[in-house]
Short mmCIF file of C-alpha atoms in Angstrom, two decimals:
data_model
loop_
_atom_site.label_atom_id
_atom_site.label_comp_id
_atom_site.label_asym_id
_atom_site.label_seq_id
_atom_site.Cartn_x
_atom_site.Cartn_y
_atom_site.Cartn_z
CA GLY A 14 83.81 46.36 8.72
CA ALA A 15 84.45 50.04 8.33
CA VAL A 16 85.37 52.13 11.36
CA VAL A 17 84.15 55.54 12.42
CA SER A 18 85.86 57.25 15.31
CA GLN A 19 84.86 60.22 17.40
CA HIS A 20 86.99 62.51 19.47
CA PRO A 21 86.76 63.27 22.29
CA SER A 22 84.75 60.47 23.86
CA ARG A 23 83.85 62.65 26.83
CA VAL A 24 84.10 66.37 27.38
CA ILE A 25 83.09 68.67 30.20
CA CYS A 26 82.99 72.37 29.49
CA LYS A 27 81.81 75.52 31.15
CA SER A 28 78.66 77.29 30.08
CA GLY A 29 79.35 79.85 27.36
CA THR A 30 82.35 78.10 25.86
CA SER A 31 82.52 76.28 22.53
CA VAL A 32 83.28 72.61 22.04
CA LYS A 33 84.42 70.84 18.88
CA ILE A 34 83.62 67.18 18.26
CA GLU A 35 85.34 65.27 15.49
CA CYS A 36 83.97 62.39 13.46
CA ARG A 37 86.44 60.48 11.31
CA SER A 38 86.05 57.65 8.85
CA LEU A 39 89.23 55.65 9.37
CA ASP A 40 89.37 53.33 6.41
CA PHE A 41 86.93 54.73 3.89
CA GLN A 42 85.90 58.00 2.37
CA ALA A 43 82.63 59.55 3.45
CA THR A 44 81.09 62.25 1.31
CA THR A 45 78.15 62.27 3.70
CA MET A 46 78.04 61.97 7.46
CA PHE A 47 75.10 62.29 9.82
CA TRP A 48 75.07 63.88 13.27
CA TYR A 49 72.65 62.66 15.91
CA ARG A 50 71.95 63.73 19.46
CA GLN A 51 70.69 61.43 22.19
CA PHE A 52 69.36 62.75 25.48
CA PRO A 53 69.42 60.41 28.48
CA LYS A 54 67.03 57.51 28.10
CA GLN A 55 65.75 58.90 24.82
CA SER A 56 66.10 58.11 21.17
CA LEU A 57 68.61 59.37 18.65
CA MET A 58 67.44 62.52 16.96
CA LEU A 59 69.00 63.49 13.65
CA MET A 60 70.51 66.95 13.86
CA ALA A 61 72.03 67.45 10.44
CA THR A 62 73.49 65.89 7.34
CA SER A 63 77.11 66.83 6.76
CA ASN A 64 78.16 67.05 3.12
CA GLU A 65 81.80 67.15 2.05
CA GLY A 66 82.61 70.39 0.33
CA SER A 67 79.21 71.99 0.83
CA LYS A 68 76.93 73.30 3.54
CA ALA A 69 75.32 70.97 6.00
CA THR A 70 71.60 70.32 5.88
CA TYR A 71 69.97 70.87 9.24
CA GLU A 72 66.81 69.26 10.53
CA GLN A 73 63.91 71.42 11.53
CA GLY A 74 64.41 73.00 14.93
CA VAL A 75 68.20 72.64 14.97
CA GLU A 76 70.00 75.98 15.16
CA LYS A 77 72.68 76.04 12.49
CA ASP A 78 74.46 78.97 14.10
CA LYS A 79 74.72 77.10 17.35
CA PHE A 80 75.73 73.72 15.95
CA LEU A 81 78.36 74.45 13.33
CA ILE A 82 79.22 71.60 11.01
CA ASN A 83 82.27 71.51 8.81
CA HIS A 84 83.00 68.63 6.44
CA ALA A 85 86.30 69.79 5.01
CA SER A 86 87.66 66.45 3.87
CA LEU A 87 86.38 63.05 2.83
CA THR A 88 87.32 61.56 6.18
CA LEU A 89 86.49 64.26 8.69
CA SER A 90 83.39 66.09 9.82
CA THR A 91 83.35 68.36 12.85
CA LEU A 92 80.48 69.53 14.99
CA THR A 93 81.11 72.65 17.05
CA VAL A 94 78.66 73.48 19.81
CA THR A 95 78.99 77.22 20.22
CA SER A 96 78.21 79.07 23.44
CA ALA A 97 77.27 75.83 25.10
CA HIS A 98 74.59 75.74 27.78
CA PRO A 99 73.65 72.98 30.23
CA GLU A 100 70.69 72.01 28.03
CA ASP A 101 73.20 71.10 25.30
CA SER A 102 74.52 68.32 27.51
CA SER A 103 73.89 65.17 25.54
CA PHE A 104 75.39 62.19 23.75
CA TYR A 105 76.41 63.15 20.22
CA ILE A 106 76.83 60.36 17.67
CA CYS A 107 77.91 60.50 14.06
CA SER A 108 77.42 57.96 11.30
CA ALA A 109 78.62 57.47 7.77
CA PRO A 110 77.37 55.28 4.94
CA VAL A 111 79.93 53.23 3.03
CA ALA A 112 79.73 52.95 -0.73
CA GLY A 113 78.46 49.55 -1.76
CA GLU A 114 77.38 48.50 1.73
CA TYR A 115 73.94 48.42 3.28
CA GLU A 116 75.17 49.17 6.78
CA GLN A 117 75.93 52.66 8.00
CA TYR A 118 78.71 52.84 10.50
CA PHE A 119 78.26 54.72 13.74
CA GLY A 120 80.91 56.36 15.84
CA PRO A 121 81.16 55.43 19.53
CA GLY A 122 79.65 58.76 20.56
CA THR A 123 80.79 61.82 22.49
CA ARG A 124 79.27 62.63 25.85
CA LEU A 125 79.12 66.36 26.37
CA THR A 126 78.47 67.80 29.80
CA VAL A 127 78.07 71.56 30.14
CA THR A 128 78.41 72.89 33.67
CA GLY B 12 55.87 62.17 7.67
CA GLU B 13 58.46 59.96 9.19
CA ASP B 14 57.69 58.36 12.51
CA VAL B 15 58.77 55.15 14.18
CA GLU B 16 56.94 53.89 17.25
CA GLN B 17 57.81 51.13 19.68
CA SER B 18 56.91 50.18 23.21
CA LEU B 19 59.31 51.48 25.85
CA PHE B 20 59.75 48.44 28.08
CA LEU B 21 59.76 44.67 27.88
CA SER B 22 60.50 42.17 30.63
CA VAL B 23 61.30 38.58 29.71
CA ARG B 24 62.47 35.60 31.70
CA GLU B 25 65.87 34.21 30.87
CA GLY B 26 65.54 31.43 28.33
CA ASP B 27 62.22 32.67 26.95
CA SER B 28 61.79 34.42 23.63
CA SER B 29 61.63 38.21 23.47
CA VAL B 30 59.48 39.91 20.87
CA ILE B 31 59.91 43.62 20.30
CA ASN B 32 57.40 45.33 18.06
CA CYS B 33 57.64 48.47 15.97
CA THR B 34 55.43 50.42 13.62
CA TYR B 35 56.47 53.02 11.11
CA THR B 36 54.56 55.50 9.05
CA ASP B 37 56.62 56.14 5.94
CA SER B 38 55.56 53.75 3.21
CA SER B 39 58.63 54.67 1.18
CA SER B 40 60.94 53.20 3.81
CA THR B 41 63.19 50.75 2.06
CA TYR B 42 65.57 49.66 4.80
CA LEU B 43 64.40 48.68 8.25
CA TYR B 44 66.89 48.16 11.03
CA TRP B 45 67.24 46.89 14.54
CA TYR B 46 70.02 48.40 16.64
CA LYS B 47 71.15 47.46 20.13
CA GLN B 48 72.56 49.90 22.65
CA GLU B 49 74.03 48.79 25.94
CA PRO B 50 74.33 51.28 28.84
CA GLY B 51 76.83 54.02 28.12
CA ALA B 52 77.77 52.50 24.79
CA GLY B 53 77.28 53.28 21.13
CA LEU B 54 74.99 51.62 18.65
CA GLN B 55 75.37 48.10 17.37
CA LEU B 56 73.54 47.09 14.22
CA LEU B 57 71.85 43.77 14.94
CA THR B 58 70.15 43.16 11.64
CA TYR B 59 68.31 44.84 8.81
CA ILE B 60 65.63 43.85 6.35
CA PHE B 61 64.64 45.21 2.98
CA SER B 62 61.06 46.31 2.44
CA ASN B 63 60.55 43.62 -0.20
CA MET B 64 61.24 40.86 2.33
CA ASP B 65 58.85 39.29 4.82
CA MET B 66 61.29 37.62 7.12
CA LYS B 67 64.96 37.40 7.91
CA GLN B 68 66.61 35.02 10.34
CA ASP B 69 70.10 35.27 11.74
CA GLN B 70 70.95 32.79 14.50
CA ARG B 71 68.80 33.74 17.51
CA LEU B 72 67.30 36.74 15.76
CA THR B 73 64.20 36.67 13.58
CA VAL B 74 62.82 39.78 11.93
CA LEU B 75 59.29 39.82 10.58
CA LEU B 76 58.00 42.58 8.33
CA ASN B 77 54.37 43.24 7.49
CA LYS B 78 54.67 45.94 4.90
CA LYS B 79 50.92 46.37 4.50
CA ASP B 80 50.54 47.21 8.19
CA LYS B 81 53.97 48.86 8.40
CA HIS B 82 54.81 46.59 11.31
CA LEU B 83 58.25 45.24 12.13
CA SER B 84 59.16 42.83 14.90
CA LEU B 85 62.36 41.42 16.34
CA ARG B 86 62.30 38.05 18.05
CA ILE B 87 65.23 37.01 20.20
CA ALA B 88 65.17 33.31 20.94
CA ASP B 89 66.53 31.91 24.21
CA THR B 90 67.00 35.35 25.74
CA GLN B 91 70.16 35.69 27.81
CA THR B 92 71.25 38.22 30.42
CA GLY B 93 73.63 39.66 27.87
CA ASP B 94 70.64 40.64 25.76
CA SER B 95 69.66 43.25 28.33
CA ALA B 96 69.88 46.55 26.44
CA ILE B 97 67.83 49.12 24.58
CA TYR B 98 66.67 48.02 21.14
CA PHE B 99 65.97 50.65 18.52
CA CYS B 100 63.82 50.13 15.48
CA ALA B 101 64.85 52.39 12.61
CA GLU B 102 64.18 53.05 8.96
CA SER B 103 65.65 54.83 5.98
CA LYS B 104 64.68 55.37 2.37
CA ARG B 105 68.06 54.66 0.87
CA ARG B 106 71.19 52.91 1.93
CA ASP B 107 73.05 56.22 2.24
CA ASP B 108 70.18 58.26 3.64
CA LYS B 109 69.49 59.53 7.14
CA ILE B 110 68.15 56.95 9.58
CA ILE B 111 65.02 57.66 11.60
CA PHE B 112 64.97 55.95 14.98
CA GLY B 113 62.18 54.88 17.28
CA LYS B 114 62.37 55.75 20.97
CA GLY B 115 63.84 52.39 21.87
CA THR B 116 62.58 49.40 23.86
CA ARG B 117 64.39 48.66 27.09
CA LEU B 118 64.64 44.87 27.44
CA HIS B 119 64.89 43.64 31.00
CA ILE B 120 65.80 40.03 31.69
CA LEU B 121 64.23 38.34 34.69
CA PRO B 122 66.17 35.51 36.37
#
């Protein structure tokens, strides 16, 4: 099946700094990617829909100025957590649908810890 | 609105069948999924079912869908220790649409 990678897999940063997380489709083109956040022992909450070549669509309650999404190519979407705070510590997962397939492919996730 | 509900915990003895239940609210849901997540790991798609189906079986897994009641279940036959994980029920309207997840059911296997 198709592969979606994320980088980094784990990151620890200091409060107030910005962190960039990459989501790549390795063997297919993804005009759309989805970003989810998962707090410990909780479900995945959709944060935003990343659209290649246009602005991301954010879910209600997600601050677009804090979680910057850039989908500059058909294989890469980036999520930048700006001015990170400890409450931003979470597991961030991206996914991408593949044309002609029923399954969406999820990345392995990025665990962000803000100290 | 979109909401997916499932019980949070299930304990099953090894060798027995596990049944995880889920309800959803959006009648326009077309694709219904079951995902598995092991500790510290990403998501693994176990199976999916279209809204025009009643049942789907894949080896030890059986999915039942009652569209009228918006109820979905996942049955795992002959539950093994390796089945211990969190199971998420999820739905989407289209194949390439966002996926809405339930809170997950933590399956605990008793010896």
